[in-house]
Amino acid sequence: MKYKANRGRASTIPKPGQLKCHCGRPAVLRSAEGICKTHRPGAMVYVCSDYPACNSFVMAHSDTLAPMGSLAGPELRRLRYEAHQEFDRLYKTGLMTRNEAYRWLSYIVQAPMSHAHIGHLGEYYCRMVIRESRKLLSQKLGSEMALAKAAGGEYYAAAH
Ligand SMILES: [Zn+2]
């Protein structure tokens, strides 16, 4: 059975005031200009209406304008970024396919595939994804090549 990786493209844009910051204030959709450094031209963000006093935002999908997750302050943004870097390595290194990686993420964060996105994670699960991704990579990459040749390792076989 083929699993389709859901990339978190919720089809609906939240109504004004519907998306709330963790501080309880409503989020507002505005240009990422001056808020987020790593944005593409024309990018939009949902930012706390108390910004910059409350330094929290989340990027919007460029096509649907749906939020990519929940609003996050600096520490959580840093953790999500790091979690994404580590998670992406799982399939960029060929350890597993992208779909397998998202299935693994769904298992790790105990959420269905449709909700297993790093943009939705809090600090606890970000740290878990970072730790578990690193563990998997260090466990597998060292011995995987030799093992795969001898026994046809599952991940290796699936990814190649
Ligand atoms: Zn806020």
Short mmCIF file of C-alpha atoms and ligand atoms in Angstrom, two decimals:
data_model
loop_
_atom_site.label_atom_id
_atom_site.label_comp_id
_atom_site.label_asym_id
_atom_site.label_seq_id
_atom_site.Cartn_x
_atom_site.Cartn_y
_atom_site.Cartn_z
CA MET A 1 0.00 0.00 0.00
CA LYS A 2 1.26 3.40 -0.95
CA TYR A 3 1.16 6.17 1.60
CA LYS A 4 0.97 9.70 0.35
CA ALA A 5 2.94 12.14 2.44
CA ASN A 6 0.62 14.89 3.48
CA ARG A 7 2.45 18.18 3.36
CA GLY A 8 0.09 19.97 5.70
CA ARG A 9 -1.81 21.94 3.11
CA ALA A 10 -4.97 22.57 4.97
CA SER A 11 -7.42 23.76 2.36
CA THR A 12 -9.03 26.45 4.47
CA ILE A 13 -7.68 29.79 5.57
CA PRO A 14 -8.62 30.54 9.16
CA LYS A 15 -11.22 33.26 9.57
CA PRO A 16 -9.95 36.50 11.10
CA GLY A 17 -9.49 35.96 14.83
CA GLN A 18 -9.83 32.20 14.52
CA LEU A 19 -6.12 31.41 14.62
CA LYS A 20 -4.82 32.29 18.05
CA CYS A 21 -1.36 32.85 19.39
CA HIS A 22 -0.22 30.79 22.38
CA CYS A 23 -0.56 34.03 24.39
CA GLY A 24 -4.28 34.01 23.63
CA ARG A 25 -4.35 36.96 21.24
CA PRO A 26 -5.59 36.54 17.68
CA ALA A 27 -3.08 36.11 14.87
CA VAL A 28 -3.09 38.44 11.86
CA LEU A 29 -2.01 37.59 8.33
CA ARG A 30 0.58 39.97 6.94
CA SER A 31 3.68 40.17 4.77
CA ALA A 32 6.71 38.31 6.10
CA GLU A 33 8.78 41.37 5.23
CA GLY A 34 10.59 42.60 8.33
CA ILE A 35 9.42 39.67 10.45
CA CYS A 36 11.04 36.57 9.03
CA LYS A 37 14.47 36.73 7.42
CA THR A 38 14.33 33.45 5.53
CA HIS A 39 11.29 34.13 3.41
CA ARG A 40 10.67 34.21 -0.33
CA PRO A 41 9.43 37.42 -1.93
CA GLY A 42 5.71 37.82 -1.32
CA ALA A 43 5.69 35.36 1.57
CA MET A 44 3.01 35.81 4.21
CA VAL A 45 3.03 35.04 7.92
CA TYR A 46 0.46 34.72 10.65
CA VAL A 47 1.82 36.90 13.38
CA CYS A 48 0.58 37.62 16.91
CA SER A 49 -1.48 40.81 17.00
CA ASP A 50 0.76 41.87 19.90
CA TYR A 51 3.92 41.55 17.75
CA PRO A 52 6.69 42.55 18.40
CA ALA A 53 5.95 42.51 22.15
CA CYS A 54 4.95 38.87 21.60
CA ASN A 55 7.50 37.61 19.08
CA SER A 56 5.44 34.75 17.69
CA PHE A 57 4.48 33.79 14.16
CA VAL A 58 4.08 30.95 11.70
CA MET A 59 4.57 31.01 7.94
CA ALA A 60 1.60 30.70 5.58
CA HIS A 61 1.64 28.34 2.59
CA SER A 62 2.32 30.44 -0.49
CA ASP A 63 -0.46 28.84 -2.53
CA THR A 64 -3.31 28.35 -0.05
CA LEU A 65 -2.32 30.89 2.63
CA ALA A 66 -3.16 28.23 5.21
CA PRO A 67 -0.88 28.40 8.27
CA MET A 68 1.98 25.86 8.25
CA GLY A 69 1.34 25.07 11.89
CA SER A 70 0.78 26.90 15.14
CA LEU A 71 2.34 30.22 16.12
CA ALA A 72 5.73 29.84 17.75
CA GLY A 73 8.08 32.06 19.71
CA PRO A 74 11.85 32.21 19.12
CA GLU A 75 12.78 29.08 21.10
CA LEU A 76 10.12 26.89 19.53
CA ARG A 77 10.95 28.22 16.05
CA ARG A 78 14.58 27.30 16.62
CA LEU A 79 13.59 23.81 17.81
CA ARG A 80 11.25 23.25 14.88
CA TYR A 81 13.96 24.31 12.47
CA GLU A 82 16.42 21.91 14.06
CA ALA A 83 13.85 19.11 14.17
CA HIS A 84 13.17 19.62 10.46
CA GLN A 85 16.87 19.52 9.62
CA GLU A 86 17.33 16.24 11.50
CA PHE A 87 14.10 14.73 10.20
CA ASP A 88 14.88 15.63 6.57
CA ARG A 89 18.18 13.77 6.85
CA LEU A 90 16.25 10.52 7.33
CA TYR A 91 15.21 10.53 3.68
CA LYS A 92 17.90 12.81 2.21
CA THR A 93 20.51 10.27 3.27
CA GLY A 94 18.47 7.49 1.69
CA LEU A 95 17.90 5.82 5.04
CA MET A 96 14.20 5.71 4.20
CA THR A 97 11.89 7.16 1.61
CA ARG A 98 10.14 10.43 2.28
CA ASN A 99 6.83 8.63 2.81
CA GLU A 100 8.43 6.23 5.25
CA ALA A 101 9.96 9.16 7.09
CA TYR A 102 6.55 10.82 7.47
CA ARG A 103 5.07 7.53 8.63
CA TRP A 104 7.85 7.30 11.21
CA LEU A 105 7.19 10.90 12.28
CA SER A 106 3.52 10.11 12.70
CA TYR A 107 4.47 7.20 14.97
CA ILE A 108 6.99 9.25 16.98
CA VAL A 109 4.63 12.16 17.63
CA GLN A 110 1.63 9.85 18.08
CA ALA A 111 -0.46 11.71 15.54
CA PRO A 112 -2.20 10.54 12.36
CA MET A 113 -0.28 11.14 9.11
CA SER A 114 -2.48 14.12 8.30
CA HIS A 115 -1.41 15.85 11.54
CA ALA A 116 2.21 14.73 11.72
CA HIS A 117 3.96 17.95 10.79
CA ILE A 118 6.82 19.64 12.52
CA GLY A 119 5.02 22.98 12.28
CA HIS A 120 2.45 21.64 14.72
CA LEU A 121 4.90 20.30 17.27
CA GLY A 122 5.64 21.78 20.66
CA GLU A 123 9.04 21.80 22.31
CA TYR A 124 8.65 18.33 23.83
CA TYR A 125 8.02 16.58 20.51
CA CYS A 126 10.59 18.70 18.66
CA ARG A 127 13.24 17.50 21.08
CA MET A 128 12.02 13.94 20.66
CA VAL A 129 12.17 14.16 16.85
CA ILE A 130 15.71 15.58 17.03
CA ARG A 131 16.84 12.88 19.44
CA GLU A 132 15.14 9.97 17.67
CA SER A 133 16.23 11.09 14.19
CA ARG A 134 19.84 11.28 15.33
CA LYS A 135 19.57 7.91 17.04
CA LEU A 136 18.16 6.27 13.91
CA LEU A 137 20.82 7.80 11.69
CA SER A 138 23.72 6.86 13.92
CA GLN A 139 22.36 3.34 14.45
CA LYS A 140 21.64 2.69 10.84
CA LEU A 141 24.20 4.54 8.79
CA GLY A 142 27.20 2.96 10.44
CA SER A 143 26.26 -0.65 9.90
CA GLU A 144 23.48 -0.44 7.35
CA MET A 145 25.58 -0.80 4.25
CA ALA A 146 27.30 -3.97 5.40
CA LEU A 147 24.14 -5.42 6.92
CA ALA A 148 22.06 -4.61 3.89
CA LYS A 149 24.42 -6.48 1.62
CA ALA A 150 24.26 -9.56 3.82
CA ALA A 151 20.62 -9.54 4.89
CA GLY A 152 18.81 -7.11 2.60
CA GLY A 153 18.05 -4.55 5.29
CA GLU A 154 14.50 -3.30 5.18
CA TYR A 155 15.18 0.40 5.00
CA TYR A 156 18.06 0.00 2.61
CA ALA A 157 16.04 -2.20 0.30
CA ALA A 158 13.08 0.14 0.39
CA ALA A 159 15.13 3.21 -0.37
CA HIS A 160 17.24 1.83 -3.21
ZN ZN B 1 1.19 36.25 21.13
#
